Amino acid sequence: MPHLLLLEDDADIRLGLEEHLRREGFSVSGFGTGKEAMRHLAHGSAGTTARPDVVLLDLTLPDVDGLDVLRMIRADAKLRALPVVLVTARNEEIDRVLGLELGADDYISKPYSSRELVARIRAILRRASFLAPGEKPQHLTFGPISVDLDQHIARVDGTALELTRREFELLAYFLQNPRRVLSREKILQQVWGLEYLGESRTIDAHVRRVRAKLGEAASLIETVVGVGYRMGSVDA
């Protein structure tokens, strides 16, 4: 049973969501303040409590900014790959984009339907098909970049990269399709899942972060204007 950490300061909304999510087959730990949630996550990182499978994070909290909670998650080596969905009433686009830049996997704006929220959670929890065990190559390389799917490690010139789960999956997908133009819609379907309901802007934010971590190898991920991205030039 997937375990969710729900951070929502409105008690009525939190209790209603907890009840709905449990009916949908999830176990839930609900919190009303960022400090409570961060303490719980710290215990999960230390192994003293069960680590959640996904975090539903409200950005507007009474004690700390929700983005600070996200920063804490992404700064912890044991929590870095934890999927995070931003749940917010904020309408400003900059909040959503900043959340994606900081490593959120998705966002949903209030008001939203419980059905949509559950669909997003299930899409995020479902591993991309190219990471599933099977006959597919488990070691991918392109130039100085290498990805070990079995050990979940990416390297540039032999140096390991600190990637979130989604960043790792995105880089692996690029390496599986060298010199092929991949549309944003195709990337959303293959990496985020067929039920993903977000926007293609999510792709741009994640690609920027992956490029920043690739260093000099960042130029290998080319932007194809009006379409999407390509790993390596066709003339290379």
XYZ file of C-alpha atoms in Angstrom:
236
model
C 0.000 0.000 0.000
C 1.595 3.334 -1.058
C 2.208 5.714 1.820
C 1.592 9.454 1.375
C 2.668 12.417 3.456
C -0.010 15.098 3.207
C 0.930 18.627 4.256
C -2.187 20.826 4.318
C -2.831 23.583 6.861
C -6.627 23.612 6.468
C -7.864 20.908 8.864
C -11.174 20.333 7.055
C -9.474 19.910 3.678
C -6.749 17.718 5.186
C -9.185 15.366 6.916
C -11.355 15.142 3.807
C -8.349 14.320 1.626
C -7.070 11.745 4.085
C -10.425 9.959 4.040
C -10.636 10.012 0.239
C -7.051 8.846 -0.273
C -7.530 5.963 2.154
C -10.618 4.876 0.224
C -8.438 4.892 -2.902
C -5.992 2.463 -1.308
C -3.331 4.754 0.162
C -2.072 5.088 3.709
C -1.714 8.712 4.782
C 0.235 10.719 7.371
C -1.342 14.173 7.558
C 0.270 17.308 8.969
C -0.881 20.921 9.338
C 2.484 22.681 9.661
C 5.737 22.548 7.766
C 7.783 21.951 10.921
C 5.740 18.873 11.806
C 6.161 17.479 8.307
C 9.906 18.193 8.254
C 10.368 16.409 11.591
C 8.515 13.388 10.223
C 10.613 13.423 7.051
C 13.818 13.718 9.068
C 12.829 10.615 11.038
C 12.121 8.848 7.744
C 15.554 9.833 6.444
C 17.154 8.487 9.633
C 15.197 5.260 9.360
C 13.291 5.672 12.639
C 9.952 5.903 10.825
C 8.712 4.656 7.462
C 9.632 6.953 4.596
C 6.640 8.070 2.509
C 6.345 7.098 -1.144
C 5.133 10.543 -2.210
C 4.595 13.961 -0.618
C 1.576 16.204 -1.248
C 2.888 19.627 -0.312
C 0.807 22.762 0.225
C 2.845 25.879 -0.537
C 0.881 28.222 1.736
C 1.614 27.211 5.331
C 1.216 28.990 8.682
C 4.808 28.586 9.873
C 7.218 28.102 6.948
C 7.047 28.491 3.196
C 6.162 25.234 1.476
C 9.075 25.748 -0.887
C 11.405 25.567 2.121
C 10.028 22.108 2.861
C 10.722 21.167 -0.757
C 14.277 22.507 -0.450
C 14.795 20.400 2.677
C 13.647 17.268 0.826
C 15.895 17.863 -2.159
C 18.903 18.672 0.049
C 18.683 15.342 1.902
C 20.533 12.574 0.068
C 18.131 9.930 1.395
C 15.020 11.896 0.427
C 16.225 13.509 -2.800
C 14.410 11.049 -5.078
C 11.139 11.303 -3.121
C 8.316 12.344 -5.488
C 6.698 15.666 -4.530
C 3.398 17.089 -5.772
C 2.768 20.753 -5.005
C -0.788 21.496 -3.884
C -1.444 25.218 -3.824
C -4.038 27.941 -4.041
C -1.508 30.369 -5.455
C -2.308 31.564 -8.946
C 1.024 33.178 -9.804
C 2.876 31.226 -12.448
C 6.238 32.037 -10.821
C 5.327 29.914 -7.771
C 4.640 26.873 -9.907
C 7.736 27.335 -12.047
C 9.953 27.915 -9.002
C 8.599 24.746 -7.441
C 9.477 22.775 -10.567
C 12.907 24.388 -10.675
C 13.493 23.279 -7.076
C 12.665 19.700 -7.989
C 8.914 19.183 -7.620
C 7.584 16.399 -9.837
C 4.191 17.985 -10.486
C 1.716 20.541 -9.192
C -2.031 20.872 -8.886
C -3.870 24.130 -8.182
C -6.862 24.567 -5.894
C -9.672 24.036 -6.464
C -9.093 20.586 -7.922
C -11.027 17.339 -8.103
C -10.045 14.427 -5.893
C -10.147 12.212 -8.965
C -7.558 14.351 -10.743
C -5.317 14.385 -7.681
C -5.400 10.593 -7.377
C -4.652 10.241 -11.101
C -1.577 12.451 -10.729
C -0.367 10.530 -7.691
C -0.734 7.183 -9.430
C 1.006 8.464 -12.547
C 3.959 9.678 -10.479
C 4.191 6.471 -8.445
C 4.175 4.295 -11.541
C 7.710 3.717 -12.711
C 8.466 4.531 -16.309
C 8.438 1.409 -18.459
C 12.025 1.882 -19.600
C 13.258 1.490 -16.002
C 11.485 -1.828 -15.469
C 13.636 -4.991 -15.354
C 13.731 -6.963 -18.553
C 15.803 -7.568 -21.619
C 16.528 -3.894 -22.257
C 20.124 -2.709 -21.778
C 20.733 -1.630 -18.193
C 23.798 0.468 -19.034
C 23.443 3.421 -21.434
C 26.144 5.751 -22.730
C 26.382 8.768 -24.992
C 29.687 10.603 -25.208
C 30.906 11.263 -21.654
C 27.446 10.534 -20.155
C 26.604 7.104 -18.774
C 23.552 5.780 -16.940
C 23.332 2.538 -14.980
C 19.637 1.680 -14.734
C 20.210 -1.223 -12.371
C 22.171 0.800 -9.806
C 20.298 4.030 -10.588
C 23.515 6.005 -11.096
C 24.332 8.599 -13.757
C 27.882 9.778 -14.468
C 29.737 12.306 -16.600
C 33.351 11.340 -17.330
C 33.104 8.854 -14.490
C 31.883 11.367 -11.905
C 28.541 10.497 -10.315
C 25.750 13.066 -10.623
C 23.277 13.986 -7.900
C 19.978 13.682 -9.738
C 16.423 13.473 -8.474
C 14.431 10.431 -9.500
C 12.659 12.356 -12.251
C 15.877 13.936 -13.527
C 17.462 10.481 -13.687
C 14.523 9.064 -15.636
C 14.571 12.003 -18.042
C 18.303 11.628 -18.728
C 17.911 7.870 -19.177
C 15.137 8.429 -21.717
C 17.346 10.800 -23.701
C 20.154 8.240 -23.723
C 17.775 5.536 -24.906
C 16.882 7.701 -27.901
C 20.151 9.264 -29.132
C 19.876 11.796 -31.982
C 16.091 11.402 -32.096
C 13.875 14.455 -31.778
C 11.601 13.920 -28.781
C 8.544 16.137 -28.510
C 7.513 17.464 -25.120
C 4.296 15.475 -25.381
C 6.224 12.258 -26.091
C 8.527 12.879 -23.129
C 5.525 13.505 -20.861
C 3.941 10.239 -21.953
C 7.058 8.101 -21.634
C 8.712 9.588 -18.548
C 5.773 11.003 -16.585
C 3.304 8.312 -17.634
C 0.317 8.078 -19.944
C -2.013 9.446 -17.255
C 0.107 12.545 -16.619
C -2.139 15.605 -16.580
C 0.405 18.395 -16.245
C 1.822 20.941 -18.671
C 4.781 20.694 -21.035
C 6.431 23.517 -19.066
C 7.351 20.783 -16.582
C 9.710 19.335 -19.202
C 11.554 22.617 -19.735
C 12.161 23.065 -16.000
C 13.531 19.547 -15.601
C 15.735 19.804 -18.702
C 17.266 23.026 -17.347
C 18.146 21.290 -14.091
C 19.628 18.257 -15.851
C 21.735 20.491 -18.084
C 23.011 22.423 -15.069
C 24.215 19.170 -13.507
C 25.837 17.848 -16.692
C 28.374 20.678 -16.778
C 30.238 20.850 -20.101
C 28.207 17.901 -21.392
C 25.012 19.990 -21.143
C 25.326 21.007 -24.803
C 24.615 17.406 -25.803
C 20.941 17.991 -24.977
C 19.830 20.197 -27.855
C 16.635 22.239 -28.007
C 14.594 21.707 -31.161
C 12.628 24.936 -31.405
C 8.877 24.436 -31.455
C 9.139 20.672 -30.932
C 11.184 19.457 -27.980
C 14.688 18.099 -27.386
C 17.327 15.798 -28.847
C 20.313 14.055 -27.300
C 23.212 14.808 -29.649
C 23.316 16.425 -33.037
C 22.363 14.483 -36.146
C 25.656 15.658 -37.677
C 27.776 14.292 -34.828
